[in-house]
Each structure stands twice: as C-alpha cells, then as structure tokens.
C-alpha cells in the first residue's frame, strides 16, 4: 500500500463516538411545536402536498415565503422591538423604530407596487393600532418568549409572541399577533385554539414558569379594518378546559 493510500484511510477512519455524532438524530428536529402539531392533526392524505409535514422536517428545507408571510414576520419583529426597546428599555422612540422598519421594507426584493403596499400596511399599524394597543403594554409583558420543556418524555418547544404576567396570582395570558383580516365572525379556528392549548402545556411544564398557570389567551389582529372605518379588532379571549387539555396530551 502506498503512503498516500494509507494516509487517506487513516484520515477517513471514524471511531465510534465520531460515527454516532455524524449520524445521530438532530434533537431540534425532534421537538414538538405548535405548528408541527397542527400540521399533524390537519394532515389530509388527499391533498397534493400531503407529504410536506414529513419531508420538511426530515430535509429541514424552507419553502419560499410569500409577501404576506414576510410582512407578518417583519410585523412580529416590530412589535417585539417596540415593547423591548421603546416601552421597557427606552433605547429608541416609535418614530425612529418606524423609520428602521420602513427601511427594511425598502430593501425587500419585491416589485415597487408590493413594497408600496407593505409601507402603507405598516404605517396604518403604527399610526392607528399602536397608539391604542400601547396603553395596555407594561414592563411586566414579555415579548417573543422562547421556551422549551419536557412533558411525558416529549420535548416541547415554542415561542410566544406576547405574555402578560400577573405576579400576584402567578397567572399568564398568552397573545399571538396576527396580520391580515380575521374571520367574519371573529371566532378563532381550531388550529388557533390548539395552538393556545399547546402553549399552555409548554409554559406550565417549563422550568421558567414552574408553579404558574395559563389563564387563557387571544389572537391580536394588528391591522385596522379599512372597510369598517379603520376599526381595531377586539381580541376574543379564550379559556381552555381540563377536558380539552387532556385530549391534547393524548395527541402528543
């Protein structure tokens, strides 16, 4: 055997620990999240994209995001920064924050018409929704609370858009920001109810909130309804029964 061949074989040799590390499972891909749970429950074998709930986790591939999805992500980040940087840390003001996020829209690789619409939608949130909503925000609120826990040997993971903490009673209210238009009856869908149930399990079983209980939650639609005179959608607060929580644990 030539020296170069022997060197190549030695360099390519794995001991047992290296081999297991290279082919071992990815713990992050095994964590149950609210979105993955909803995809599993709503799985339909007759749908064209029926395998996506499996393949996107196995391949860890990202779908191309739509304009509305990108805007939703941007608005979530804006609301987080507004609470953390304007309300709590007082590092900036709403005007400077608005300028920053309008600049982010300008950098998006969309046609001028699409970017113009996004600028208008963001400005309506800032000038109509935010002055009303900001009166309800305090330094006890938590933005984008990322939490992990293990429940019945199942790893859970999720990020809550907004938490309202009641220190005296050790209770938590969960809020989820939504862009777009709510249903005509303003009633949450089954997937939204299931998401609240999941976050209740996640928070109450987490080390950070040991001894706390989730009293309920609501979706907050941040875009004023232009067709209704720029009215702001009133959040529909939901409470979860013990029976519903028991059914969710069976699903997990």
PDB file of C-alpha atoms in Angstrom:
ATOM      1  CA  UNK A   1       0.000   0.000   0.000  1.00  0.00           C
ATOM      2  CA  UNK A   2       1.356   3.389  -0.987  1.00  0.00           C
ATOM      3  CA  UNK A   3       1.942   6.003   1.719  1.00  0.00           C
ATOM      4  CA  UNK A   4      -0.752   8.301   0.288  1.00  0.00           C
ATOM      5  CA  UNK A   5      -3.332   5.481   0.342  1.00  0.00           C
ATOM      6  CA  UNK A   6      -2.537   4.609   3.945  1.00  0.00           C
ATOM      7  CA  UNK A   7      -2.744   8.276   4.962  1.00  0.00           C
ATOM      8  CA  UNK A   8      -6.154   8.647   3.275  1.00  0.00           C
ATOM      9  CA  UNK A   9      -7.532   5.574   5.058  1.00  0.00           C
ATOM     10  CA  UNK A  10      -6.286   6.789   8.433  1.00  0.00           C
ATOM     11  CA  UNK A  11      -7.751  10.259   7.907  1.00  0.00           C
ATOM     12  CA  UNK A  12     -11.142   8.850   6.917  1.00  0.00           C
ATOM     13  CA  UNK A  13     -11.402   6.463   9.867  1.00  0.00           C
ATOM     14  CA  UNK A  14     -14.188   7.129  12.395  1.00  0.00           C
ATOM     15  CA  UNK A  15     -14.134   5.919  15.923  1.00  0.00           C
ATOM     16  CA  UNK A  16     -17.495   5.000  17.457  1.00  0.00           C
ATOM     17  CA  UNK A  17     -18.127   8.400  19.053  1.00  0.00           C
ATOM     18  CA  UNK A  18     -17.399  10.305  15.843  1.00  0.00           C
ATOM     19  CA  UNK A  19     -19.591   7.968  13.830  1.00  0.00           C
ATOM     20  CA  UNK A  20     -22.554   8.281  16.185  1.00  0.00           C
ATOM     21  CA  UNK A  21     -22.200  12.058  16.249  1.00  0.00           C
ATOM     22  CA  UNK A  22     -22.250  12.230  12.460  1.00  0.00           C
ATOM     23  CA  UNK A  23     -25.318  10.020  12.011  1.00  0.00           C
ATOM     24  CA  UNK A  24     -27.095  10.699  15.299  1.00  0.00           C
ATOM     25  CA  UNK A  25     -30.524  12.332  15.482  1.00  0.00           C
ATOM     26  CA  UNK A  26     -30.987  16.079  15.426  1.00  0.00           C
ATOM     27  CA  UNK A  27     -32.626  16.982  18.768  1.00  0.00           C
ATOM     28  CA  UNK A  28     -34.126  20.198  17.380  1.00  0.00           C
ATOM     29  CA  UNK A  29     -35.948  18.269  14.662  1.00  0.00           C
ATOM     30  CA  UNK A  30     -37.500  16.027  17.300  1.00  0.00           C
ATOM     31  CA  UNK A  31     -39.073  18.807  19.378  1.00  0.00           C
ATOM     32  CA  UNK A  32     -42.826  19.171  19.138  1.00  0.00           C
ATOM     33  CA  UNK A  33     -44.041  22.673  18.295  1.00  0.00           C
ATOM     34  CA  UNK A  34     -47.490  24.187  17.879  1.00  0.00           C
ATOM     35  CA  UNK A  35     -47.099  24.467  14.104  1.00  0.00           C
ATOM     36  CA  UNK A  36     -45.919  20.875  13.745  1.00  0.00           C
ATOM     37  CA  UNK A  37     -48.785  19.645  15.920  1.00  0.00           C
ATOM     38  CA  UNK A  38     -51.325  21.483  13.763  1.00  0.00           C
ATOM     39  CA  UNK A  39     -49.810  20.078  10.575  1.00  0.00           C
ATOM     40  CA  UNK A  40     -50.025  16.583  12.008  1.00  0.00           C
ATOM     41  CA  UNK A  41     -53.646  16.939  13.167  1.00  0.00           C
ATOM     42  CA  UNK A  42     -54.769  18.603   9.922  1.00  0.00           C
ATOM     43  CA  UNK A  43     -52.927  16.112   7.702  1.00  0.00           C
ATOM     44  CA  UNK A  44     -55.075  15.066   4.728  1.00  0.00           C
ATOM     45  CA  UNK A  45     -53.935  12.176   2.529  1.00  0.00           C
ATOM     46  CA  UNK A  46     -55.988  13.544  -0.389  1.00  0.00           C
ATOM     47  CA  UNK A  47     -54.189  16.876  -0.527  1.00  0.00           C
ATOM     48  CA  UNK A  48     -51.462  17.380  -3.174  1.00  0.00           C
ATOM     49  CA  UNK A  49     -48.928  18.485  -0.530  1.00  0.00           C
ATOM     50  CA  UNK A  50     -49.826  15.692   1.871  1.00  0.00           C
ATOM     51  CA  UNK A  51     -46.192  14.683   2.462  1.00  0.00           C
ATOM     52  CA  UNK A  52     -44.871  18.136   3.336  1.00  0.00           C
ATOM     53  CA  UNK A  53     -45.487  17.667   7.075  1.00  0.00           C
ATOM     54  CA  UNK A  54     -42.976  14.817   6.931  1.00  0.00           C
ATOM     55  CA  UNK A  55     -40.449  15.928   4.337  1.00  0.00           C
ATOM     56  CA  UNK A  56     -39.896  19.487   5.552  1.00  0.00           C
ATOM     57  CA  UNK A  57     -38.835  18.166   8.963  1.00  0.00           C
ATOM     58  CA  UNK A  58     -36.647  15.420   7.531  1.00  0.00           C
ATOM     59  CA  UNK A  59     -34.955  17.625   4.961  1.00  0.00           C
ATOM     60  CA  UNK A  60     -35.058  20.805   7.058  1.00  0.00           C
ATOM     61  CA  UNK A  61     -35.970  22.702   3.900  1.00  0.00           C
ATOM     62  CA  UNK A  62     -37.544  26.148   3.839  1.00  0.00           C
ATOM     63  CA  UNK A  63     -40.385  26.969   1.477  1.00  0.00           C
ATOM     64  CA  UNK A  64     -40.253  30.254  -0.376  1.00  0.00           C
ATOM     65  CA  UNK A  65     -42.159  32.759   1.723  1.00  0.00           C
ATOM     66  CA  UNK A  66     -44.990  34.804   0.256  1.00  0.00           C
ATOM     67  CA  UNK A  67     -45.153  38.593   0.523  1.00  0.00           C
ATOM     68  CA  UNK A  68     -47.737  38.295   3.308  1.00  0.00           C
ATOM     69  CA  UNK A  69     -45.588  35.827   5.242  1.00  0.00           C
ATOM     70  CA  UNK A  70     -42.575  38.123   5.016  1.00  0.00           C
ATOM     71  CA  UNK A  71     -44.712  41.050   6.164  1.00  0.00           C
ATOM     72  CA  UNK A  72     -46.037  39.005   9.074  1.00  0.00           C
ATOM     73  CA  UNK A  73     -42.503  38.177  10.175  1.00  0.00           C
ATOM     74  CA  UNK A  74     -41.496  41.829   9.924  1.00  0.00           C
ATOM     75  CA  UNK A  75     -44.513  42.986  11.963  1.00  0.00           C
ATOM     76  CA  UNK A  76     -43.799  40.420  14.678  1.00  0.00           C
ATOM     77  CA  UNK A  77     -40.240  41.746  14.915  1.00  0.00           C
ATOM     78  CA  UNK A  78     -41.514  45.335  15.024  1.00  0.00           C
ATOM     79  CA  UNK A  79     -43.910  44.557  17.888  1.00  0.00           C
ATOM     80  CA  UNK A  80     -41.112  42.818  19.795  1.00  0.00           C
ATOM     81  CA  UNK A  81     -38.765  45.769  19.360  1.00  0.00           C
ATOM     82  CA  UNK A  82     -41.494  48.233  20.270  1.00  0.00           C
ATOM     83  CA  UNK A  83     -42.069  46.543  23.624  1.00  0.00           C
ATOM     84  CA  UNK A  84     -38.412  45.856  24.409  1.00  0.00           C
ATOM     85  CA  UNK A  85     -36.683  48.951  23.020  1.00  0.00           C
ATOM     86  CA  UNK A  86     -39.346  51.659  23.287  1.00  0.00           C
ATOM     87  CA  UNK A  87     -41.510  50.663  26.273  1.00  0.00           C
ATOM     88  CA  UNK A  88     -39.087  48.782  28.522  1.00  0.00           C
ATOM     89  CA  UNK A  89     -35.504  49.807  27.705  1.00  0.00           C
ATOM     90  CA  UNK A  90     -36.320  53.270  26.290  1.00  0.00           C
ATOM     91  CA  UNK A  91     -33.417  52.946  23.869  1.00  0.00           C
ATOM     92  CA  UNK A  92     -35.336  54.494  20.979  1.00  0.00           C
ATOM     93  CA  UNK A  93     -38.672  56.093  20.119  1.00  0.00           C
ATOM     94  CA  UNK A  94     -41.503  54.928  17.905  1.00  0.00           C
ATOM     95  CA  UNK A  95     -40.606  57.328  15.068  1.00  0.00           C
ATOM     96  CA  UNK A  96     -37.036  56.051  14.787  1.00  0.00           C
ATOM     97  CA  UNK A  97     -38.244  52.458  15.048  1.00  0.00           C
ATOM     98  CA  UNK A  98     -40.774  53.089  12.275  1.00  0.00           C
ATOM     99  CA  UNK A  99     -38.035  54.558  10.070  1.00  0.00           C
ATOM    100  CA  UNK A 100     -35.899  51.471  10.645  1.00  0.00           C
ATOM    101  CA  UNK A 101     -38.677  49.086   9.630  1.00  0.00           C
ATOM    102  CA  UNK A 102     -39.743  51.118   6.614  1.00  0.00           C
ATOM    103  CA  UNK A 103     -36.112  50.883   5.518  1.00  0.00           C
ATOM    104  CA  UNK A 104     -36.272  47.108   5.873  1.00  0.00           C
ATOM    105  CA  UNK A 105     -39.286  47.050   3.567  1.00  0.00           C
ATOM    106  CA  UNK A 106     -37.369  49.165   1.047  1.00  0.00           C
ATOM    107  CA  UNK A 107     -34.625  46.525   0.979  1.00  0.00           C
ATOM    108  CA  UNK A 108     -37.019  43.692   0.141  1.00  0.00           C
ATOM    109  CA  UNK A 109     -36.612  42.329  -3.364  1.00  0.00           C
ATOM    110  CA  UNK A 110     -40.231  42.838  -4.396  1.00  0.00           C
ATOM    111  CA  UNK A 111     -41.754  44.986  -7.157  1.00  0.00           C
ATOM    112  CA  UNK A 112     -42.356  48.644  -6.294  1.00  0.00           C
ATOM    113  CA  UNK A 113     -46.124  48.104  -6.079  1.00  0.00           C
ATOM    114  CA  UNK A 114     -45.758  45.327  -3.498  1.00  0.00           C
ATOM    115  CA  UNK A 115     -43.314  47.331  -1.390  1.00  0.00           C
ATOM    116  CA  UNK A 116     -45.586  50.378  -1.552  1.00  0.00           C
ATOM    117  CA  UNK A 117     -48.480  48.310  -0.189  1.00  0.00           C
ATOM    118  CA  UNK A 118     -46.299  46.969   2.619  1.00  0.00           C
ATOM    119  CA  UNK A 119     -45.240  50.511   3.542  1.00  0.00           C
ATOM    120  CA  UNK A 120     -48.903  51.528   3.740  1.00  0.00           C
ATOM    121  CA  UNK A 121     -49.896  48.490   5.818  1.00  0.00           C
ATOM    122  CA  UNK A 122     -47.075  49.068   8.303  1.00  0.00           C
ATOM    123  CA  UNK A 123     -47.863  52.773   8.578  1.00  0.00           C
ATOM    124  CA  UNK A 124     -51.516  52.012   9.369  1.00  0.00           C
ATOM    125  CA  UNK A 125     -50.425  49.657  12.150  1.00  0.00           C
ATOM    126  CA  UNK A 126     -48.103  52.305  13.588  1.00  0.00           C
ATOM    127  CA  UNK A 127     -50.489  55.267  13.372  1.00  0.00           C
ATOM    128  CA  UNK A 128     -53.863  53.603  14.124  1.00  0.00           C
ATOM    129  CA  UNK A 129     -53.345  50.355  16.035  1.00  0.00           C
ATOM    130  CA  UNK A 130     -50.238  51.114  18.071  1.00  0.00           C
ATOM    131  CA  UNK A 131     -51.468  54.232  19.960  1.00  0.00           C
ATOM    132  CA  UNK A 132     -54.419  52.212  21.300  1.00  0.00           C
ATOM    133  CA  UNK A 133     -52.548  48.996  21.978  1.00  0.00           C
ATOM    134  CA  UNK A 134     -49.560  50.697  23.606  1.00  0.00           C
ATOM    135  CA  UNK A 135     -51.766  51.820  26.502  1.00  0.00           C
ATOM    136  CA  UNK A 136     -52.136  48.163  27.504  1.00  0.00           C
ATOM    137  CA  UNK A 137     -48.416  47.343  27.435  1.00  0.00           C
ATOM    138  CA  UNK A 138     -46.343  47.452  30.607  1.00  0.00           C
ATOM    139  CA  UNK A 139     -42.863  46.429  31.656  1.00  0.00           C
ATOM    140  CA  UNK A 140     -44.284  43.166  33.012  1.00  0.00           C
ATOM    141  CA  UNK A 141     -45.099  41.968  29.491  1.00  0.00           C
ATOM    142  CA  UNK A 142     -42.643  39.625  27.778  1.00  0.00           C
ATOM    143  CA  UNK A 143     -42.061  39.693  24.021  1.00  0.00           C
ATOM    144  CA  UNK A 144     -41.124  36.636  21.950  1.00  0.00           C
ATOM    145  CA  UNK A 145     -40.662  34.347  24.923  1.00  0.00           C
ATOM    146  CA  UNK A 146     -38.855  31.257  23.647  1.00  0.00           C
ATOM    147  CA  UNK A 147     -39.479  28.283  25.913  1.00  0.00           C
ATOM    148  CA  UNK A 148     -38.579  24.610  25.994  1.00  0.00           C
ATOM    149  CA  UNK A 149     -39.788  21.842  28.267  1.00  0.00           C
ATOM    150  CA  UNK A 150     -40.202  18.095  28.514  1.00  0.00           C
ATOM    151  CA  UNK A 151     -43.675  16.705  29.150  1.00  0.00           C
ATOM    152  CA  UNK A 152     -44.276  12.947  29.447  1.00  0.00           C
ATOM    153  CA  UNK A 153     -40.800  12.407  27.914  1.00  0.00           C
ATOM    154  CA  UNK A 154     -41.790  14.548  24.902  1.00  0.00           C
ATOM    155  CA  UNK A 155     -39.582  17.594  24.178  1.00  0.00           C
ATOM    156  CA  UNK A 156     -41.701  20.681  23.539  1.00  0.00           C
ATOM    157  CA  UNK A 157     -40.547  23.955  22.037  1.00  0.00           C
ATOM    158  CA  UNK A 158     -42.192  27.213  21.064  1.00  0.00           C
ATOM    159  CA  UNK A 159     -42.069  30.997  21.013  1.00  0.00           C
ATOM    160  CA  UNK A 160     -44.950  33.067  22.385  1.00  0.00           C
ATOM    161  CA  UNK A 161     -45.400  36.484  20.767  1.00  0.00           C
ATOM    162  CA  UNK A 162     -46.529  38.228  23.951  1.00  0.00           C
ATOM    163  CA  UNK A 163     -47.028  37.141  27.548  1.00  0.00           C
ATOM    164  CA  UNK A 164     -48.870  39.135  30.200  1.00  0.00           C
ATOM    165  CA  UNK A 165     -47.760  38.126  33.688  1.00  0.00           C
ATOM    166  CA  UNK A 166     -49.796  38.536  36.861  1.00  0.00           C
ATOM    167  CA  UNK A 167     -47.159  38.224  39.583  1.00  0.00           C
ATOM    168  CA  UNK A 168     -49.665  38.341  42.449  1.00  0.00           C
ATOM    169  CA  UNK A 169     -51.718  35.396  41.198  1.00  0.00           C
ATOM    170  CA  UNK A 170     -48.902  33.729  39.215  1.00  0.00           C
ATOM    171  CA  UNK A 171     -51.034  33.534  36.098  1.00  0.00           C
ATOM    172  CA  UNK A 172     -50.137  34.090  32.449  1.00  0.00           C
ATOM    173  CA  UNK A 173     -52.115  35.343  29.466  1.00  0.00           C
ATOM    174  CA  UNK A 174     -50.818  34.384  26.021  1.00  0.00           C
ATOM    175  CA  UNK A 175     -51.233  36.646  22.993  1.00  0.00           C
ATOM    176  CA  UNK A 176     -50.423  35.907  19.371  1.00  0.00           C
ATOM    177  CA  UNK A 177     -50.017  38.699  16.808  1.00  0.00           C
ATOM    178  CA  UNK A 178     -51.863  38.276  13.514  1.00  0.00           C
ATOM    179  CA  UNK A 179     -51.719  40.280  10.303  1.00  0.00           C
ATOM    180  CA  UNK A 180     -54.457  40.272   7.691  1.00  0.00           C
ATOM    181  CA  UNK A 181     -58.210  40.148   8.229  1.00  0.00           C
ATOM    182  CA  UNK A 182     -59.920  37.970  10.868  1.00  0.00           C
ATOM    183  CA  UNK A 183     -62.879  35.693  10.037  1.00  0.00           C
ATOM    184  CA  UNK A 184     -66.228  37.473   9.689  1.00  0.00           C
ATOM    185  CA  UNK A 185     -67.461  36.020  12.979  1.00  0.00           C
ATOM    186  CA  UNK A 186     -64.088  36.794  14.609  1.00  0.00           C
ATOM    187  CA  UNK A 187     -64.052  33.285  16.058  1.00  0.00           C
ATOM    188  CA  UNK A 188     -60.684  31.525  16.309  1.00  0.00           C
ATOM    189  CA  UNK A 189     -60.111  28.455  14.171  1.00  0.00           C
ATOM    190  CA  UNK A 190     -59.464  25.022  15.610  1.00  0.00           C
ATOM    191  CA  UNK A 191     -55.772  25.387  14.819  1.00  0.00           C
ATOM    192  CA  UNK A 192     -55.606  28.656  16.783  1.00  0.00           C
ATOM    193  CA  UNK A 193     -57.334  27.042  19.766  1.00  0.00           C
ATOM    194  CA  UNK A 194     -54.958  24.092  19.546  1.00  0.00           C
ATOM    195  CA  UNK A 195     -52.004  26.481  19.463  1.00  0.00           C
ATOM    196  CA  UNK A 196     -53.172  28.118  22.702  1.00  0.00           C
ATOM    197  CA  UNK A 197     -53.596  24.698  24.309  1.00  0.00           C
ATOM    198  CA  UNK A 198     -50.090  23.717  23.240  1.00  0.00           C
ATOM    199  CA  UNK A 199     -48.542  26.892  24.653  1.00  0.00           C
ATOM    200  CA  UNK A 200     -50.389  26.327  27.925  1.00  0.00           C
ATOM    201  CA  UNK A 201     -48.810  22.869  28.213  1.00  0.00           C
ATOM    202  CA  UNK A 202     -45.424  24.231  27.170  1.00  0.00           C
ATOM    203  CA  UNK A 203     -45.317  27.103  29.655  1.00  0.00           C
ATOM    204  CA  UNK A 204     -46.770  25.268  32.632  1.00  0.00           C
ATOM    205  CA  UNK A 205     -44.286  22.404  32.222  1.00  0.00           C
ATOM    206  CA  UNK A 206     -41.258  24.674  31.677  1.00  0.00           C
ATOM    207  CA  UNK A 207     -38.631  25.396  34.367  1.00  0.00           C
ATOM    208  CA  UNK A 208     -39.048  29.171  33.917  1.00  0.00           C
ATOM    209  CA  UNK A 209     -42.746  29.125  34.789  1.00  0.00           C
ATOM    210  CA  UNK A 210     -42.877  26.322  37.328  1.00  0.00           C
ATOM    211  CA  UNK A 211     -45.859  26.947  39.597  1.00  0.00           C
ATOM    212  CA  UNK A 212     -47.526  29.361  37.182  1.00  0.00           C
ATOM    213  CA  UNK A 213     -50.791  28.680  35.337  1.00  0.00           C
ATOM    214  CA  UNK A 214     -52.020  29.940  31.967  1.00  0.00           C
ATOM    215  CA  UNK A 215     -55.447  31.544  32.369  1.00  0.00           C
ATOM    216  CA  UNK A 216     -56.112  31.894  28.634  1.00  0.00           C
ATOM    217  CA  UNK A 217     -55.093  33.802  25.560  1.00  0.00           C
ATOM    218  CA  UNK A 218     -56.155  35.632  22.425  1.00  0.00           C
ATOM    219  CA  UNK A 219     -55.122  36.486  18.897  1.00  0.00           C
ATOM    220  CA  UNK A 220     -54.361  40.171  18.362  1.00  0.00           C
ATOM    221  CA  UNK A 221     -55.073  41.382  14.817  1.00  0.00           C
ATOM    222  CA  UNK A 222     -52.793  44.369  14.376  1.00  0.00           C
ATOM    223  CA  UNK A 223     -54.107  45.668  11.043  1.00  0.00           C
ATOM    224  CA  UNK A 224     -57.065  48.095  11.300  1.00  0.00           C
ATOM    225  CA  UNK A 225     -60.087  47.127   9.184  1.00  0.00           C
ATOM    226  CA  UNK A 226     -60.239  49.775   6.470  1.00  0.00           C
ATOM    227  CA  UNK A 227     -63.642  48.611   5.221  1.00  0.00           C
ATOM    228  CA  UNK A 228     -65.065  49.183   8.711  1.00  0.00           C
ATOM    229  CA  UNK A 229     -63.760  52.692   9.184  1.00  0.00           C
ATOM    230  CA  UNK A 230     -60.311  51.671  10.441  1.00  0.00           C
ATOM    231  CA  UNK A 231     -61.770  49.884  13.441  1.00  0.00           C
ATOM    232  CA  UNK A 232     -59.445  47.765  15.551  1.00  0.00           C
ATOM    233  CA  UNK A 233     -60.455  44.152  16.063  1.00  0.00           C
ATOM    234  CA  UNK A 234     -61.266  43.381  19.688  1.00  0.00           C
ATOM    235  CA  UNK A 235     -59.329  40.280  20.828  1.00  0.00           C
ATOM    236  CA  UNK A 236     -61.513  37.287  21.706  1.00  0.00           C
ATOM    237  CA  UNK A 237     -60.098  35.928  24.945  1.00  0.00           C
ATOM    238  CA  UNK A 238     -60.153  32.126  25.173  1.00  0.00           C
ATOM    239  CA  UNK A 239     -60.004  29.853  28.165  1.00  0.00           C
ATOM    240  CA  UNK A 240     -59.121  26.175  27.962  1.00  0.00           C
ATOM    241  CA  UNK A 241     -60.937  23.418  29.840  1.00  0.00           C
ATOM    242  CA  UNK A 242     -59.244  20.483  31.561  1.00  0.00           C
ATOM    243  CA  UNK A 243     -61.039  18.095  29.183  1.00  0.00           C
ATOM    244  CA  UNK A 244     -59.554  19.869  26.150  1.00  0.00           C
ATOM    245  CA  UNK A 245     -56.095  19.761  27.682  1.00  0.00           C
ATOM    246  CA  UNK A 246     -56.481  16.032  28.299  1.00  0.00           C
ATOM    247  CA  UNK A 247     -57.310  15.420  24.636  1.00  0.00           C
ATOM    248  CA  UNK A 248     -54.294  17.444  23.550  1.00  0.00           C
ATOM    249  CA  UNK A 249     -51.962  15.397  25.757  1.00  0.00           C
ATOM    250  CA  UNK A 250     -53.289  12.245  24.093  1.00  0.00           C
ATOM    251  CA  UNK A 251     -52.385  13.725  20.693  1.00  0.00           C
ATOM    252  CA  UNK A 252     -48.846  14.409  21.848  1.00  0.00           C
TER     253      UNK A 252
END
